Coordinates of C-alpha atoms in Angstrom, one line a residue:
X1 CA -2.1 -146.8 168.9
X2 CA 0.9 -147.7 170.7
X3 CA 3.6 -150.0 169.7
X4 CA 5.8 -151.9 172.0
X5 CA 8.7 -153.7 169.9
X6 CA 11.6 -155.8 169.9
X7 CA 14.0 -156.9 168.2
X8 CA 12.7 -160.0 166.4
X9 CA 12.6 -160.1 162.6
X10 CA 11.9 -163.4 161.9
X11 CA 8.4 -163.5 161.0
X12 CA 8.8 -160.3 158.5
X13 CA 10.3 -163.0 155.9
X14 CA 6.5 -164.4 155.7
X15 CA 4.8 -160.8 155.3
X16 CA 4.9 -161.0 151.6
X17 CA 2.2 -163.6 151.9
X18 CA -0.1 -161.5 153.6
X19 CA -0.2 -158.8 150.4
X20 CA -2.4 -158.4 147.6
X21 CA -0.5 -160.5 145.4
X22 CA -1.1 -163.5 147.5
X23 CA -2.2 -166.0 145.4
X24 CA -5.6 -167.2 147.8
X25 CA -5.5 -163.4 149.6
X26 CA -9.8 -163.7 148.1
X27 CA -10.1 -166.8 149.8
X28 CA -8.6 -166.0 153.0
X29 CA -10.1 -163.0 153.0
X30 CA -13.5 -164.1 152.9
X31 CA -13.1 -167.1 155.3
X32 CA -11.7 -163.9 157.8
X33 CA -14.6 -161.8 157.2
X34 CA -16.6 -164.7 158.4
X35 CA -14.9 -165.1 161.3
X36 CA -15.1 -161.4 162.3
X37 CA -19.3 -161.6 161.9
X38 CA -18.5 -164.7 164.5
X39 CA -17.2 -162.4 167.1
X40 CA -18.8 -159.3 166.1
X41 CA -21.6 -161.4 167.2
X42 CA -20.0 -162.5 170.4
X43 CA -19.0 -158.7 171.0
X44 CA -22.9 -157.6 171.0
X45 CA -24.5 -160.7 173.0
X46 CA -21.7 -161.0 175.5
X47 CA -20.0 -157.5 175.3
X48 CA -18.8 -155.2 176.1
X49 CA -15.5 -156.2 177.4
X50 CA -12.3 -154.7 179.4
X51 CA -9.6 -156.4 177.5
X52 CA -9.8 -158.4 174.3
X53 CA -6.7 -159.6 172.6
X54 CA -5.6 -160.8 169.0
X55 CA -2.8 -163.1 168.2
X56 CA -1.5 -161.6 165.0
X57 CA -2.3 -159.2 162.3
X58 CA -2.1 -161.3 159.0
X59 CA -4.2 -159.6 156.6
X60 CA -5.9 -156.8 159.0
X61 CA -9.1 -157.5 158.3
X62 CA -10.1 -158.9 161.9
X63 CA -8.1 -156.5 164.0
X64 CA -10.2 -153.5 161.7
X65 CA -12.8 -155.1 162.6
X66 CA -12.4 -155.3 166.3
X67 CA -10.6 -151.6 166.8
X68 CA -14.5 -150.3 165.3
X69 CA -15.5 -151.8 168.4
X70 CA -12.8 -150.0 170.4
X71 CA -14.5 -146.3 168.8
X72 CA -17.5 -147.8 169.8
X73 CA -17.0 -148.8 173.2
X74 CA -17.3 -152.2 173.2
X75 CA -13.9 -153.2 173.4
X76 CA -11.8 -150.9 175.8
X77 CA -8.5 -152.2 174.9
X78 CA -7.3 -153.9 172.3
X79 CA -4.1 -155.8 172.4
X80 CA -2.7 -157.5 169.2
X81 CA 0.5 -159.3 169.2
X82 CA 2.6 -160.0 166.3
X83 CA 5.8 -161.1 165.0
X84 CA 6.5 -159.2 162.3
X85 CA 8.0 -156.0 162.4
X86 CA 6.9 -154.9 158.7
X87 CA 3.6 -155.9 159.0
X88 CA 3.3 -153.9 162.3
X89 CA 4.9 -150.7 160.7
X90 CA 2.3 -151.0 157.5
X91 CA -0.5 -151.6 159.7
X92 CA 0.4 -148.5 161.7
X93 CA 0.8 -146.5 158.5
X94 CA -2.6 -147.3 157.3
X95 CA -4.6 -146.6 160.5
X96 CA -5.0 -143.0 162.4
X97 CA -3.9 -143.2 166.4
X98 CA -6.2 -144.4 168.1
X99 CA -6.2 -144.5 172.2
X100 CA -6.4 -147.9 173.7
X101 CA -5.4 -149.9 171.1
X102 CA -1.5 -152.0 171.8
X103 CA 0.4 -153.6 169.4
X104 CA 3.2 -155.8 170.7
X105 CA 6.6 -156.7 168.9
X106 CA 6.7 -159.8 170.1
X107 CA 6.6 -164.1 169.6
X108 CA 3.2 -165.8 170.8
X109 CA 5.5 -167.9 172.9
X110 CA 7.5 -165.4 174.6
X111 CA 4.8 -162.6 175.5
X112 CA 3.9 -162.5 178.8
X113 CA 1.5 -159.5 180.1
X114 CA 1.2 -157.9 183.3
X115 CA 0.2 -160.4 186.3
X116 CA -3.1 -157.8 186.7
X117 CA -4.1 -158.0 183.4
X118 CA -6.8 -160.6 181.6
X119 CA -8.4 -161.2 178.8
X120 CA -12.0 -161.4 178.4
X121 CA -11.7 -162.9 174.9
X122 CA -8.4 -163.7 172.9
X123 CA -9.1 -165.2 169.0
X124 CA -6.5 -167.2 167.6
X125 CA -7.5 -166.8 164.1
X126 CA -5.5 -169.5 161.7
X127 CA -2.8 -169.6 164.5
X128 CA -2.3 -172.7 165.6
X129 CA -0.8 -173.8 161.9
X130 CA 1.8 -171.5 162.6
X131 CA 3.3 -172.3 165.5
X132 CA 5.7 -175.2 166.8
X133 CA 4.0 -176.4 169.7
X134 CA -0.5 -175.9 169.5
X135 CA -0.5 -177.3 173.1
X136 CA 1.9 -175.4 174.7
X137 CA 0.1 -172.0 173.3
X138 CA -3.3 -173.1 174.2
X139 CA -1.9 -174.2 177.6
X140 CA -0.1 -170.6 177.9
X141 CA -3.3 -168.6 177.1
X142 CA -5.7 -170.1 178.6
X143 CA -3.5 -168.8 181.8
X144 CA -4.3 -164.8 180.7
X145 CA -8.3 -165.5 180.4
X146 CA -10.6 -163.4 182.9
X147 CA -12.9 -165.7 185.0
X148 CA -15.8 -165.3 181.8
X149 CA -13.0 -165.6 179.6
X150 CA -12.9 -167.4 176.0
X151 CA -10.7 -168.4 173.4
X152 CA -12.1 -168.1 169.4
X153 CA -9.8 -170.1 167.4
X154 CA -10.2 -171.2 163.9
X155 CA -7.8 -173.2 161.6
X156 CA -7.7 -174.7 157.8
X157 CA -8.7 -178.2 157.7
X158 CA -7.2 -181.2 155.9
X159 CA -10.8 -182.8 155.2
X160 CA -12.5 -180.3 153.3
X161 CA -14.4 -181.6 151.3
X162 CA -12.3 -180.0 148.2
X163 CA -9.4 -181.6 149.4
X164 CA -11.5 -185.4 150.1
X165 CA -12.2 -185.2 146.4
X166 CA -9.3 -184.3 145.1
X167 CA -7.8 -187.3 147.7
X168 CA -9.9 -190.1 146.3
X169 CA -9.6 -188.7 142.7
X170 CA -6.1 -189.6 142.6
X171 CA -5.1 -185.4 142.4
X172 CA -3.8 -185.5 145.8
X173 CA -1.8 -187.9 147.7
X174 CA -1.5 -187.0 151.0
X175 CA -4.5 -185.1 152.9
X176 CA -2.4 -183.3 155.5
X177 CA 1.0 -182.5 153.0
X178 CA 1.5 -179.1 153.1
X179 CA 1.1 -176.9 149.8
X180 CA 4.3 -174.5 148.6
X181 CA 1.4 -172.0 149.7
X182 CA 0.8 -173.0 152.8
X183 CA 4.9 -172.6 153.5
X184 CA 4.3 -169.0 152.4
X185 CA 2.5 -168.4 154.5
X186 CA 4.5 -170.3 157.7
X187 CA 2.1 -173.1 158.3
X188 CA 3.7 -176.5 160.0
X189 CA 0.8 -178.9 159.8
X190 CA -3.3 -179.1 158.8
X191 CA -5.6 -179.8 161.4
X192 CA -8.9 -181.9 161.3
X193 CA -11.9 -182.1 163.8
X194 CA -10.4 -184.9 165.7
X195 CA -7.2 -183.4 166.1
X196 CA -8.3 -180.1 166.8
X197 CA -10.5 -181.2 169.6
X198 CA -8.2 -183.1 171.0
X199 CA -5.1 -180.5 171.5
X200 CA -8.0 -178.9 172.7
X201 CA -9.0 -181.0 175.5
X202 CA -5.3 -182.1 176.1
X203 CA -4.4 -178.1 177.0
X204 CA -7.9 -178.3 179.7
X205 CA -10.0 -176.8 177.8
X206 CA -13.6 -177.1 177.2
X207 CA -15.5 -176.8 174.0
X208 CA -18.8 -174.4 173.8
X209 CA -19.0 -174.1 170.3
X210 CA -18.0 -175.5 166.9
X211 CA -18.9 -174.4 163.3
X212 CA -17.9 -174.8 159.8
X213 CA -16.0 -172.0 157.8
X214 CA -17.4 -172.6 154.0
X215 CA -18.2 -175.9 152.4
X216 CA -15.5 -175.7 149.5
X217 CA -16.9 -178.7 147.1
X218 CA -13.7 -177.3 144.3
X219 CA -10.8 -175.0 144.5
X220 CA -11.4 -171.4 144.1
X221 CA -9.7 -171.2 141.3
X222 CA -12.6 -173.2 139.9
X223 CA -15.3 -171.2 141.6
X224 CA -14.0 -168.3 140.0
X225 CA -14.1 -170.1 136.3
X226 CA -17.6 -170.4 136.9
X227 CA -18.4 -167.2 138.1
X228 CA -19.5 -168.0 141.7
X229 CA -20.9 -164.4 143.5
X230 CA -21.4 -163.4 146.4
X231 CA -24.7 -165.0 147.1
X232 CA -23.2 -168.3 146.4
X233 CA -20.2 -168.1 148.8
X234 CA -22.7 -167.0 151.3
X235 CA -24.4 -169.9 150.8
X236 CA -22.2 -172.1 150.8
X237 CA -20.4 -170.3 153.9
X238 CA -24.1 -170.7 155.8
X239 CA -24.1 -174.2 155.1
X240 CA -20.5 -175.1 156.3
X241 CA -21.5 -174.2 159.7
X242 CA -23.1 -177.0 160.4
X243 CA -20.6 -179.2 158.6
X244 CA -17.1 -178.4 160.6
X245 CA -15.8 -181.7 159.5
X246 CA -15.8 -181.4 156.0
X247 CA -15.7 -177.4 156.0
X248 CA -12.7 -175.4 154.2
X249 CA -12.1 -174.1 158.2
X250 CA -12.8 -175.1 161.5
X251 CA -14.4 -172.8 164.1
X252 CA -14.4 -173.3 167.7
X253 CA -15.3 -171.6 171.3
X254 CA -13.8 -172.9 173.9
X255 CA -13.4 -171.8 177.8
X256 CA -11.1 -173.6 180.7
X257 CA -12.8 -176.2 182.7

């Protein structure tokens, strides 16, 4: 496991978010889980592949995910890029060298690879809340894709159907006002469908797939009162695929024109 750095250490001030005392770390754990069966998936119909790359660590569950791919010869290198110096150094601390995978010290907007080197498949897994300008990053990337290449991105969305109650309940005033939570964790906006598919299209990029991440009917907090297990958030993961505009996440495919 190699790691390129720099000097940037503005991202480590978000890190704290991405520990076990994270207030929704359960939540966002299980919506990531479900998105690495998603390209888990994709590895073993489409695999294997040369290069696959990651756009941050967050809470490591994805990129362990993806480097048991790299032992098994699916993937045979892995890049991840991420910001955050401490997160890279824990990371590295938790997970035995292993040849052929790179982690790079750097900003999504300022890392630029070799000019020989492409991407078969790069996920941008609750990314594109981060950043300051979606379009310019989907614009950038699509740039490093092989000619089969594909980008899996997934973001929150401001229409679940948690949040649309809560809305016309009176509990919540504004649908896309950010949470002290979602500042923790270094989010600048929500996304919906429409918007999503539209930065999307903007950037010349064509859609292949879109799916649901979990229809969330109350909080988790709630689901937790009552005792919700695993079957149940299965369930009710199964059934937001097919409802990505109400779904607690949005899931979608998408290749260059």
């Amino acid at each position: 496991m190699k790691n390129y750095q720099t000097k940037s250490k503005r991202l480590d001030q978000f890190s704290s978010a991405y520990t076990n005392s994270f207030k929704f770390k359960d939540e966002n754990e299980l919506m990531l889980k479900w998105f690495a069966n998603i390209l888990e998936n994709d590895i073993q119909d489409f695999g294997p592949f040369e290069n696959f790359l990651s756009l941050g660590i967050g809470f490591k569950i994805l990129a362990r995910a993806l480097i048991k791919f790299v032992l098994d010869g699916k993937i045979k290198n892995y890049y991840i890029i991420e910001g955050s110096n401490k997160i890279i150094n824990e990371f590295i601390k938790e997970n035995k060298e292993i040849s052929n995978v790179y982690i790079i010290n750097n900003s999504f907007e300022k890392f630029e690879p070799p000019a020989n080197l492409k991407f078969d498949r790069i996920e941008m897994g609750f990314v594109l809340e981060h950043v300051n300008e979606p379009t310019f990053l989907l614009s950038k990337y699509k740039n490093y894709l092989s000619s089969n290449g594909v980008i899996h991105i997934v973001v929150p969305n401001a229409k679940s159907l948690h949040r649309l109650i809560g809305f016309y309940a009176g509990l919540l005033d504004n649908l896309y006002k950010l949470s002290e939570h979602d500042l923790m964790l270094g989010h600048q906006r929500y996304y919906d469908l429409e918007k999503l598919t539209k930065d999307v299209v903007d950037t010349g990029l064509k859609i292949i797939e879109i799916k649901g991440l979990m229809l969330k009917p109350i909080t988790f907090d709630q689901m937790k009162i009552l005792n919700f297990d695993q079957n149940l958030f299965t369930s009710l993961m199964r059934i937001g695929e097919g409802y990505p505009e109400i779904s607690n996440g949005i899931y979608i495919k998408v290749k260059p024109k």
